[in-house]
Amino acid sequence: MSYLDELNDSQRVAVEHIYGATMVIAGAGSGKTRVLTYRIAYMMEQGIDPFNILALTFTNKAAREMTERIGKIVGGGEAKNISMGTFHSVFSKLLRFNADRIGFPNNFTIYDTQDSKSLIKDIIKEFSLDDKTYKVNQVFGRISAAKNNLVSPEAYQGNEEIQLEDKQTRRPEIGRIYQSYANRCQKAGAMDFDDLLYYTNVLLRDFPDVLHYYQQKFQYILVDEYQDTNYAQYLIVKKLAAAYQNICVVGDDAQSIYSFRGANIQNILNFRKDYPDFTLYKLEQNYRSTKTIVEAANSVIKKNKDQIFKNVWTDNQEGGKIKVVRSLTDNEEGRTIANAIFDLKQSQSSTYNDFAILYRTNKQSRAFEEALRKLNVPYRIYGGLSFYQRKEIKDLLAYFRLTANPKDEEAMKRIINYPKRGIGKTSLENIIISANRYNVTMWDVMNDFNAYPTDVNQGTKSKIYEFVTMIQSFSAELNKLNAFDLADRIAKSSGIMRELMSEKEKGPEEVERLQNIEELLAGIQEFTKSSDDDDFKSLSDFMIEVALLTDADEDKGEERNHVSMMTIHSSKGLEFPHIFIVGLEENLFPSLMALNSRSELEEERRLFYVALTRGMESCLLSYASSRFTWGQPVVCEPSRFIDEIDAAYLQFEQRNRPAGGRSMMGGGFSERPFSGGLNKPMGSNSGQPLRSLKEVSQSNPTNKFGELDIKVGYNVEHDRFGKGKVTKMEGTGADKKATIFFPHHGSKTVLLRFANLTILED
């Protein structure tokens, strides 16, 4: 059977139409990766040279998987001849071939976000600017936005509108910081992630011969996730495709959620204007989710005005209705979701890998972490500190970076005195001052103090010369030893391994640091041996690959059995049998920051659409009636997005939950929708409205802090510990505590305003 027979009719015509401008609008779960993969394989079968194909993705992982799948169809050797990878990885190679044209060495370092912010922080300090006004994150974001819109430092400072904006925010010196930052990066032979796209545009703009060469090379261009492209990416693709216009873009406007990174939904919406003779294909059959989830998601996204209409459908089973759960507080929400996962795993014999908790912001994870830990449910938070951002890993990588590029000043500052070798902060600052005075690098100064007089004593100079000699000895082996052998030598000779070995007796954290270094070296060894041929893989090659890793590429431990917790942005491209979308409250989701315009609100709605369509079998929506913000409880109202789902697909929690607060995914729900509008209460089974937090406080025997007026001797029930008897009361007002004896858990002391106790009749 031909691989084409695996495709449905819509997918097949999109695969077989290989000439001209083509746009494939692919609904969630519609098999777009398969279409993109098979299209490339089909192109090669039709005689198109893989050297003439450029395929751009948003993760290296996706590119590798596609290359492997194409290789199984047409042969692995030929598949490797395709230029396939992320925008940053593909164009970083292009820049290395042409670096001299734009004033960079071909071994330029790629700064990560930490490196960039560290340099900006130094510049702000050198300019004697107030770091409370010139906050590093805000300055970095401003520079990043300028680069993504191809605004040079000179153009930035010469633009009256931009200058006025900076003056209004009391940061008129950002342009000068941007200029200094760009100069310092170039002097250090370094580019940041934004530079990889910025300088590619500069190269194609200023050197017509380079543009012509790559137009002839890349005669067939395919772009995945086109809705996520920014202006710089859009312009690169448009320039390269101009000669032959054999361009195929694949994406879904309904999943455009990265405007904060510069992504512009207009790129996909305006494709027909750029290529009037384009052909449009729609992939509308969803293979992932139940009919209920697909139709519920459709009912929400149709509220957006800015979109390319499509009718997503599925042949999958009907599936249960989407559950909607209200909790009194964010802590109770954590317990409710944890209990639901625990019970559903038991009742359906699922694994924890089947569950995902999705939230709008990272700070929401705390309540769910605590609740899952108490139930001994394993979990993993995605999007936290990645392996390559750990201190010990960054330290060793800095040695690798300096070995490949001794002018890399951020790497230099990081490890010149680690492990400690007696080169103090003052000496380092004096070296930087001297380097700036003579307009050279720190490395130049450290190599020749006679040529660049510096206020550093002779003893420190001797230590610096020893350090320089060590780095030079590493650099001399760069093209002689393979990546692993040199990395192993550096780890031992630099003193890092010795330092960590001496610390490992201190505690588990120190042991983990050493294990992380060992894991890194094991990864480099695997990299060195991974080639199918005898190609020499240097440490520089490894560093290029590491520098271009995306968040998705860094995910590890997928085989482990754990509940996944992540922001909705991080969940894009993933799927789970059971999902829990939490914190569905106005001003949280949709975010308060996204309510200034229709376009911002529509992106929040697209984000909710992405969240819903991660679910395969079941989905639970959760919100809290009150949430602690800056230590104070704030009354919340349910998100408008719940109200926007067609009521036929929703099932609401009854007011009286089962004892213990469990079985949220099972029975005990009402199918009444909201009784119209966001400000009206949600209906219950009896037809009586669920009471607000204020109403609950007024109708129950509570004090002014809202907790029940409990006394010694009362029988009560706790969500987790079950039934018990109050044996002691202490404190007053907001600090009032109760000691309760629970037959199965012993005595527990709880703070009444957080305990969510229920008074039981004797």
Coordinates of C-alpha atoms in Angstrom, one line a residue, residues 194-741:
D194 CA 16.8 37.8 17.5
D195 CA 20.0 38.6 15.7
L196 CA 19.9 35.3 13.7
L197 CA 16.8 36.6 11.9
Y198 CA 17.8 40.3 11.9
Y199 CA 21.1 39.7 10.3
T200 CA 19.7 37.2 7.8
N201 CA 17.4 40.0 6.6
V202 CA 20.4 42.4 6.5
L203 CA 22.4 39.8 4.5
L204 CA 19.6 39.2 2.0
R205 CA 18.9 43.0 1.7
D206 CA 22.4 44.3 1.3
F207 CA 24.0 41.5 -0.7
P208 CA 22.0 40.8 -3.9
D209 CA 24.4 38.0 -4.9
V210 CA 23.7 36.2 -1.6
L211 CA 20.0 36.6 -2.1
H212 CA 20.2 35.2 -5.7
Y213 CA 22.3 32.3 -4.5
Y214 CA 19.8 31.2 -1.9
Q215 CA 16.8 31.8 -4.2
Q216 CA 18.3 29.4 -6.7
K217 CA 19.1 26.9 -3.9
F218 CA 15.8 27.0 -2.2
Q219 CA 13.4 26.7 -5.1
Y220 CA 10.7 24.9 -3.0
I221 CA 9.9 26.4 0.4
L222 CA 7.6 24.9 3.1
V223 CA 6.7 26.6 6.3
D224 CA 5.0 24.9 9.3
E225 CA 3.0 26.9 11.9
Y226 CA 2.9 29.9 9.6
Q227 CA 0.5 31.7 11.9
D228 CA 3.4 32.0 14.4
T229 CA 5.8 33.8 12.2
N230 CA 6.9 37.3 13.0
Y231 CA 7.7 40.2 10.6
A232 CA 11.4 39.2 10.3
Q233 CA 10.6 35.6 9.5
Y234 CA 7.8 36.6 7.1
L235 CA 10.2 38.9 5.1
I236 CA 12.9 36.2 4.9
V237 CA 10.5 33.7 3.4
K238 CA 9.0 36.3 1.1
K239 CA 12.4 37.3 -0.3
L240 CA 13.6 33.7 -0.8
A241 CA 10.3 32.6 -2.5
A242 CA 10.2 35.6 -4.8
A243 CA 12.0 33.9 -7.7
Y244 CA 10.0 30.7 -8.1
Q245 CA 7.0 31.2 -5.8
N246 CA 6.9 27.5 -5.0
I247 CA 5.9 28.2 -1.4
C248 CA 3.6 26.1 0.8
V249 CA 2.6 27.4 4.2
V250 CA 0.8 25.2 6.7
G251 CA -1.0 26.5 9.8
D252 CA -4.1 27.4 11.7
D253 CA -5.1 31.0 12.3
A254 CA -7.3 29.8 15.2
Q255 CA -4.1 28.8 17.0
S256 CA -2.1 32.0 16.6
I257 CA -1.2 32.7 20.2
Y258 CA 2.3 34.2 20.3
S259 CA 1.9 37.9 19.6
F260 CA 3.9 38.6 22.8
R261 CA 6.9 37.0 20.9
G262 CA 6.2 39.1 17.8
A263 CA 4.1 36.6 15.9
N264 CA 1.7 38.4 13.5
I265 CA -1.6 36.7 12.6
Q266 CA -1.8 39.0 9.6
N267 CA 0.9 37.0 7.9
I268 CA -1.4 34.0 7.4
L269 CA -4.6 36.1 6.9
N270 CA -2.9 38.2 4.2
F271 CA -1.2 35.3 2.3
R272 CA -3.7 35.6 -0.5
K273 CA -2.6 39.3 -1.0
D274 CA 1.1 38.3 -1.3
Y275 CA 0.3 35.5 -3.7
P276 CA -3.0 36.3 -5.6
D277 CA -2.8 33.0 -7.6
F278 CA -2.5 30.8 -4.5
T279 CA -4.4 27.6 -3.9
L280 CA -6.2 27.1 -0.6
Y281 CA -6.7 23.7 1.0
K282 CA -8.5 23.0 4.3
L283 CA -7.9 20.1 6.6
E284 CA -11.1 20.0 8.7
Q285 CA -11.3 16.4 10.0
N286 CA -10.1 16.2 13.6
Y287 CA -8.5 12.8 14.5
R288 CA -7.7 13.7 18.1
S289 CA -10.8 14.6 20.1
T290 CA -14.3 13.5 20.8
K291 CA -17.2 15.1 19.0
T292 CA -18.2 17.0 22.2
I293 CA -14.7 18.6 22.5
V294 CA -14.5 19.5 18.8
E295 CA -18.0 21.1 18.7
A296 CA -17.4 22.9 22.0
A297 CA -14.2 24.4 20.6
N298 CA -15.9 25.4 17.4
S299 CA -18.7 27.1 19.3
V300 CA -16.1 29.3 21.0
I301 CA -13.8 30.2 18.1
K302 CA -16.6 31.2 15.9
K303 CA -16.9 34.3 18.1
N304 CA -13.7 35.7 16.6
K305 CA -14.1 38.1 13.6
D306 CA -10.5 37.8 12.4
Q307 CA -10.3 34.3 11.0
I308 CA -10.3 32.0 7.9
F309 CA -13.6 30.1 8.2
K310 CA -13.4 26.3 8.5
N311 CA -15.7 23.6 9.8
V312 CA -13.7 21.3 11.9
W313 CA -15.5 17.9 12.4
T314 CA -14.7 14.4 13.6
D315 CA -15.8 10.8 13.2
N316 CA -14.6 10.0 16.7
Q317 CA -17.0 9.0 19.5
E318 CA -19.4 11.4 21.1
G319 CA -17.6 11.5 24.4
G320 CA -18.9 12.9 27.7
K321 CA -19.8 16.4 28.3
I322 CA -17.3 19.0 29.4
K323 CA -17.5 19.3 33.2
V324 CA -17.5 22.8 34.8
V325 CA -16.4 22.9 38.5
R326 CA -16.6 25.9 40.9
S327 CA -14.4 26.0 44.0
L328 CA -14.6 28.5 46.7
T329 CA -10.9 29.3 46.7
D330 CA -7.8 28.7 44.6
N331 CA -6.5 26.2 47.3
E332 CA -9.8 24.3 47.1
E333 CA -9.5 24.3 43.3
G334 CA -6.1 22.6 43.7
R335 CA -7.5 19.9 46.0
T336 CA -10.6 19.4 43.7
I337 CA -8.4 18.8 40.6
A338 CA -5.9 16.6 42.4
N339 CA -8.8 14.4 43.8
A340 CA -10.4 14.3 40.3
I341 CA -7.1 13.0 38.8
F342 CA -6.6 10.5 41.6
D343 CA -10.1 9.1 41.2
L344 CA -10.2 9.1 37.4
K345 CA -6.9 7.2 37.3
Q346 CA -8.3 4.5 39.6
S347 CA -11.6 4.2 37.9
Q348 CA -10.3 4.1 34.3
S349 CA -7.0 2.3 34.9
S350 CA -5.2 5.3 33.3
T351 CA -1.6 6.3 33.8
Y352 CA -0.7 9.7 35.2
N353 CA 0.8 10.5 31.8
D354 CA -2.8 10.7 30.5
F355 CA -3.5 13.9 32.6
A356 CA -2.6 17.5 32.0
I357 CA -3.4 20.6 34.1
L358 CA -3.3 23.7 31.9
Y359 CA -3.2 27.2 33.3
R360 CA -2.8 30.8 32.0
T361 CA 0.2 31.8 34.1
N362 CA 3.0 29.8 35.8
K363 CA 2.2 31.3 39.2
Q364 CA -1.0 29.2 39.3
S365 CA 0.9 26.0 39.7
R366 CA 1.4 26.2 43.5
A367 CA -2.0 25.1 44.7
F368 CA -2.0 22.1 42.3
E369 CA 1.5 21.1 43.3
E370 CA 0.6 21.1 47.0
A371 CA -2.5 19.1 46.4
L372 CA -0.9 16.5 44.2
R373 CA 2.0 16.1 46.7
K374 CA -0.4 15.4 49.5
L375 CA -2.0 12.6 47.4
N376 CA 1.5 11.3 46.4
V377 CA 0.6 11.9 42.8
P378 CA 3.7 12.4 40.7
Y379 CA 3.8 15.5 38.5
R380 CA 6.1 17.5 36.3
I381 CA 6.0 21.2 35.6
Y382 CA 6.9 22.0 32.0
G383 CA 8.5 25.4 31.2
G384 CA 10.4 25.6 34.4
L385 CA 14.2 25.7 34.7
S386 CA 15.5 23.7 31.8
F387 CA 18.5 21.4 32.1
Y388 CA 20.7 23.8 30.1
Q389 CA 19.8 26.7 32.4
R390 CA 21.1 25.1 35.6
K391 CA 24.1 26.9 37.1
E392 CA 26.5 24.0 36.9
I393 CA 25.6 23.3 33.3
K394 CA 25.8 27.0 32.3
D395 CA 29.3 27.1 34.0
L396 CA 30.7 24.2 32.0
L397 CA 29.1 25.4 28.8
A398 CA 30.7 28.8 29.4
Y399 CA 34.1 27.0 29.3
F400 CA 33.1 25.3 26.0
R401 CA 31.9 28.7 24.6
L402 CA 35.2 30.4 25.5
T403 CA 37.2 27.6 24.0
A404 CA 35.4 28.0 20.7
N405 CA 35.3 31.9 20.9
P406 CA 37.7 33.5 23.4
K407 CA 36.1 36.9 22.7
D408 CA 32.8 35.7 24.2
E409 CA 32.7 38.2 27.1
E410 CA 29.6 36.9 28.9
A411 CA 31.2 33.4 29.1
M412 CA 34.4 35.1 30.2
K413 CA 32.8 37.0 33.1
R414 CA 31.0 33.8 34.2
I415 CA 33.9 31.5 34.7
I416 CA 37.1 33.6 34.9
N417 CA 37.0 33.1 38.7
Y418 CA 35.1 29.8 38.8
P419 CA 36.4 27.6 40.3
K420 CA 38.0 30.3 42.5
R421 CA 41.5 31.3 41.3
G422 CA 42.0 34.6 43.0
I423 CA 40.7 36.9 40.3
G424 CA 38.5 39.4 42.1
K425 CA 35.5 41.4 41.0
T426 CA 37.5 44.7 41.1
S427 CA 40.2 43.3 38.8
L428 CA 37.5 42.1 36.4
E429 CA 35.9 45.5 36.4
N430 CA 39.2 47.1 35.6
I431 CA 39.8 44.8 32.7
I432 CA 36.3 45.7 31.3
I433 CA 37.1 49.4 31.7
S434 CA 40.4 49.0 29.9
A435 CA 38.7 47.0 27.1
N436 CA 36.1 49.7 26.6
R437 CA 38.7 52.4 26.7
Y438 CA 40.8 50.8 23.9
N439 CA 37.8 49.4 22.1
V440 CA 39.1 45.9 22.3
T441 CA 37.8 42.7 24.0
M442 CA 38.6 41.5 27.5
W443 CA 40.5 38.7 25.9
D444 CA 42.8 41.1 24.1
V445 CA 43.5 43.0 27.3
M446 CA 44.2 39.7 29.2
N447 CA 46.6 38.5 26.5
D448 CA 48.7 41.7 26.6
F449 CA 48.6 44.0 29.6
N450 CA 51.6 45.9 28.2
A451 CA 49.6 47.0 25.1
Y452 CA 46.5 47.8 27.2
P453 CA 47.6 49.1 30.6
T454 CA 45.1 48.1 33.3
D455 CA 44.9 48.7 37.0
V456 CA 45.6 45.1 38.0
N457 CA 48.4 44.0 40.4
Q458 CA 51.1 41.7 39.3
G459 CA 49.9 38.7 41.3
T460 CA 46.5 38.8 39.7
K461 CA 48.0 39.2 36.3
S462 CA 50.0 36.0 36.8
K463 CA 46.7 34.2 37.7
I464 CA 45.0 35.7 34.6
Y465 CA 47.9 34.5 32.4
E466 CA 47.5 31.0 33.8
F467 CA 43.8 31.1 32.9
V468 CA 44.5 32.5 29.4
T469 CA 47.0 29.7 28.8
M470 CA 44.5 27.1 29.9
I471 CA 41.8 28.4 27.5
Q472 CA 44.4 28.5 24.7
S473 CA 45.3 24.9 25.4
F474 CA 41.7 23.9 25.1
S475 CA 41.3 25.9 21.9
A476 CA 44.3 24.2 20.3
E477 CA 42.5 20.9 20.6
L478 CA 39.2 22.2 19.2
N479 CA 39.6 20.5 15.8
K480 CA 41.8 17.7 17.0
L481 CA 39.7 16.1 19.7
N482 CA 36.1 15.1 19.2
A483 CA 33.3 16.8 21.1
F484 CA 33.3 14.3 24.0
D485 CA 37.0 13.9 24.5
L486 CA 37.5 17.7 24.6
A487 CA 34.5 18.3 26.8
D488 CA 35.7 15.6 29.2
R489 CA 39.2 17.2 29.3
I490 CA 37.8 20.7 30.0
A491 CA 35.5 19.4 32.8
K492 CA 38.5 17.9 34.6
S493 CA 41.2 20.4 33.8
S494 CA 39.1 23.5 34.5
G495 CA 38.6 22.3 38.1
I496 CA 34.8 22.1 37.8
M497 CA 34.6 18.3 38.4
R498 CA 37.1 18.6 41.3
E499 CA 35.0 21.4 42.8
L500 CA 31.8 19.5 42.6
M501 CA 33.4 16.3 43.9
S502 CA 34.5 18.1 47.0
E503 CA 31.0 19.5 47.5
K504 CA 29.1 16.2 47.1
E505 CA 29.3 15.3 50.7
K506 CA 27.4 18.5 51.7
G507 CA 23.9 17.3 50.6
P508 CA 21.6 16.0 47.9
E509 CA 21.7 19.3 45.9
E510 CA 25.5 19.1 45.5
V511 CA 25.2 15.4 44.5
E512 CA 22.6 16.4 41.9
R513 CA 24.9 19.1 40.4
L514 CA 27.6 16.5 39.9
Q515 CA 25.1 14.1 38.4
N516 CA 23.9 16.9 36.0
I517 CA 27.5 17.4 34.8
E518 CA 27.8 13.6 34.2
E519 CA 24.5 13.7 32.3
L520 CA 25.7 16.5 30.1
L521 CA 28.9 14.6 29.3
A522 CA 26.9 11.5 28.5
G523 CA 24.8 13.6 26.2
I524 CA 27.9 14.9 24.4
Q525 CA 29.2 11.3 24.1
E526 CA 25.9 10.3 22.5
F527 CA 26.1 13.3 20.2
T528 CA 29.6 12.4 19.2
K529 CA 28.6 8.8 18.3
S530 CA 25.2 9.6 16.8
S531 CA 26.4 10.1 13.2
D532 CA 25.7 7.3 10.7
D533 CA 29.0 8.0 9.1
D534 CA 32.5 8.8 10.2
D535 CA 32.0 12.6 10.3
F536 CA 34.1 14.4 12.9
K537 CA 31.9 16.1 15.4
S538 CA 33.7 18.9 17.3
L539 CA 32.7 20.7 20.5
S540 CA 31.8 23.7 18.3
D541 CA 29.3 21.5 16.5
F542 CA 27.8 20.5 19.8
M543 CA 27.6 24.1 21.1
I544 CA 25.8 25.2 17.9
E545 CA 23.2 22.5 18.4
V546 CA 22.7 23.3 22.1
A547 CA 22.4 27.0 21.5
L548 CA 19.5 26.4 19.1
L549 CA 17.5 24.1 21.3
T550 CA 13.9 25.3 21.8
D551 CA 11.8 24.7 24.9
A552 CA 10.1 21.7 23.3
D553 CA 13.4 20.1 22.4
E554 CA 14.6 20.3 26.0
D555 CA 11.7 18.2 27.4
K556 CA 13.0 15.1 28.9
G557 CA 11.6 12.2 30.9
E558 CA 8.6 11.6 28.7
E559 CA 8.6 7.9 29.7
R560 CA 8.1 8.7 33.3
N561 CA 4.6 8.3 34.8
H562 CA 3.5 11.8 35.9
V563 CA 0.8 14.4 35.6
S564 CA 1.9 17.2 33.2
M565 CA 1.4 20.8 34.4
M566 CA 2.1 23.7 32.1
T567 CA 0.9 27.0 30.7
I568 CA -1.4 26.8 27.8
H569 CA 1.2 28.4 25.6
S570 CA 3.5 25.5 26.4
S571 CA 0.9 22.9 25.6
K572 CA 0.5 23.9 22.0
G573 CA 1.3 20.9 19.7
L574 CA 0.6 18.4 22.6
E575 CA -2.4 16.2 23.3
F576 CA -3.6 14.3 26.4
P577 CA -6.5 12.0 27.0
H578 CA -7.7 14.0 30.0
I579 CA -7.2 17.8 30.4
F580 CA -8.0 20.2 33.2
I581 CA -8.2 23.9 32.2
V582 CA -8.0 25.8 35.5
G583 CA -8.3 29.4 36.7
L584 CA -11.1 30.2 34.2
E585 CA -11.9 33.6 35.7
E586 CA -12.3 37.1 34.3
N587 CA -9.1 39.1 34.4
L588 CA -7.1 35.9 34.8
F589 CA -8.3 34.1 31.6
P590 CA -8.9 36.2 29.6
S591 CA -6.0 38.1 31.1
L592 CA -6.7 41.6 32.4
M593 CA -3.8 42.7 30.2
A594 CA -5.6 41.5 27.1
L595 CA -8.8 43.4 27.4
N596 CA -7.8 46.7 25.8
S597 CA -8.7 45.8 22.2
R598 CA -10.6 43.3 20.1
S599 CA -7.4 41.8 18.7
E600 CA -6.0 41.1 22.1
L601 CA -9.3 39.5 23.3
E602 CA -9.4 37.4 20.2
E603 CA -5.9 36.1 20.8
E604 CA -7.0 35.1 24.4
R605 CA -10.0 33.3 22.8
R606 CA -7.6 31.5 20.4
L607 CA -5.6 30.5 23.5
F608 CA -8.7 29.0 25.1
Y609 CA -9.4 27.2 21.8
V610 CA -5.9 25.8 21.9
A611 CA -6.4 24.6 25.5
L612 CA -9.7 22.9 24.6
T613 CA -8.3 21.1 21.6
R614 CA -5.5 19.5 23.6
G615 CA -8.1 17.1 25.1
M616 CA -8.7 13.7 23.5
E617 CA -11.3 12.0 25.7
S618 CA -12.4 14.4 28.5
C619 CA -12.1 18.0 29.6
L620 CA -12.8 19.7 32.9
L621 CA -13.1 23.5 33.3
S622 CA -12.4 24.9 36.7
Y623 CA -12.7 28.3 38.4
A624 CA -12.6 29.7 41.9
S625 CA -15.0 32.1 43.6
S626 CA -12.0 33.8 45.3
R627 CA -8.3 33.8 44.7
F628 CA -5.4 35.1 46.8
T629 CA -3.6 38.0 45.1
W630 CA -0.7 39.7 46.9
G631 CA -1.8 37.9 50.1
Q632 CA -5.4 39.2 49.9
P633 CA -8.5 37.3 48.9
V634 CA -10.2 38.7 45.7
V635 CA -13.7 37.8 44.7
C636 CA -13.7 36.3 41.1
E637 CA -16.3 35.8 38.5
P638 CA -16.3 33.0 35.9
S639 CA -14.6 33.5 32.6
R640 CA -16.7 34.7 29.7
F641 CA -15.2 31.8 27.7
I642 CA -17.3 29.3 29.7
D643 CA -20.4 31.2 28.8
E644 CA -19.3 31.2 25.1
I645 CA -19.3 27.4 24.9
D646 CA -22.6 26.1 23.5
A647 CA -24.5 24.9 26.6
A648 CA -25.3 21.6 25.0
Y649 CA -21.7 20.5 25.6
L650 CA -21.4 21.5 29.2
Q651 CA -22.3 19.8 32.5
F652 CA -22.1 21.9 35.7
E653 CA -21.2 20.7 39.2
Q654 CA -24.1 20.3 41.7
R655 CA -24.0 22.7 44.6
N656 CA -23.6 19.8 47.1
R657 CA -20.5 17.9 46.2
P658 CA -19.8 14.3 47.2
A659 CA -18.1 13.9 50.6
G660 CA -14.4 14.5 50.3
G661 CA -14.8 16.6 47.2
R662 CA -14.0 13.8 44.8
S663 CA -15.5 12.2 41.6
M664 CA -15.5 15.6 39.8
M665 CA -15.2 13.7 36.5
G666 CA -17.9 11.3 37.3
G667 CA -21.5 12.0 38.4
G668 CA -22.9 14.7 40.6
F669 CA -23.2 17.4 37.9
S670 CA -26.1 19.5 36.6
E671 CA -26.5 20.2 32.9
R672 CA -28.0 23.6 33.4
P673 CA -25.8 26.3 31.7
F674 CA -25.3 29.8 33.0
S675 CA -28.6 31.5 33.3
G676 CA -27.5 34.2 30.9
G677 CA -24.6 36.6 31.2
L678 CA -21.5 36.6 33.2
N679 CA -22.9 38.4 36.2
K680 CA -25.7 35.9 36.9
P681 CA -25.2 32.9 39.1
M682 CA -24.8 29.4 37.7
G683 CA -27.8 27.1 38.0
S684 CA -27.9 23.9 40.1
N685 CA -30.0 20.7 39.8
S686 CA -32.8 22.2 42.0
G687 CA -33.1 25.2 39.8
Q688 CA -31.9 27.4 42.7
P689 CA -28.8 29.6 41.9
L690 CA -25.5 28.7 43.5
R691 CA -24.7 31.2 46.1
S692 CA -21.8 33.6 45.9
L693 CA -19.0 33.7 48.5
K694 CA -20.7 36.7 50.1
E695 CA -24.1 35.0 50.2
V696 CA -22.5 31.9 51.8
S697 CA -20.9 34.1 54.4
Q698 CA -24.2 35.9 55.2
S699 CA -26.4 32.8 55.4
N700 CA -24.1 30.5 57.5
P701 CA -23.1 31.0 61.2
T702 CA -19.8 32.8 60.3
N703 CA -17.8 35.7 61.7
K704 CA -16.6 38.8 59.8
F705 CA -13.7 36.9 58.3
G706 CA -16.0 34.5 56.5
E707 CA -15.1 31.2 58.3
L708 CA -17.7 29.1 60.1
D709 CA -18.2 29.9 63.8
I710 CA -16.9 26.6 65.1
K711 CA -16.7 25.6 68.8
V712 CA -15.0 22.9 70.8
G713 CA -17.1 19.7 70.7
Y714 CA -18.5 20.4 67.2
N715 CA -18.4 17.5 64.7
V716 CA -17.0 18.8 61.3
E717 CA -15.9 17.4 58.0
H718 CA -12.7 18.3 56.1
D719 CA -12.2 17.9 52.4
R720 CA -9.1 15.7 52.8
F721 CA -9.2 14.2 56.3
G722 CA -12.9 13.4 56.5
K723 CA -15.0 13.6 59.6
G724 CA -13.6 14.7 63.0
K725 CA -14.3 16.4 66.3
V726 CA -13.0 19.8 67.4
T727 CA -10.9 19.4 70.6
K728 CA -9.3 22.9 70.9
M729 CA -9.8 26.4 69.7
E730 CA -7.2 29.2 69.8
G731 CA -6.5 32.6 68.3
T732 CA -8.9 35.3 67.2
G733 CA -10.2 36.9 64.0
A734 CA -8.2 36.0 60.9
D735 CA -5.7 33.9 63.0
K736 CA -8.4 31.6 64.6
K737 CA -7.3 28.0 64.6
A738 CA -9.0 24.7 65.5
T739 CA -7.4 21.5 66.6
I740 CA -9.5 18.6 65.3
F741 CA -9.2 14.8 65.9

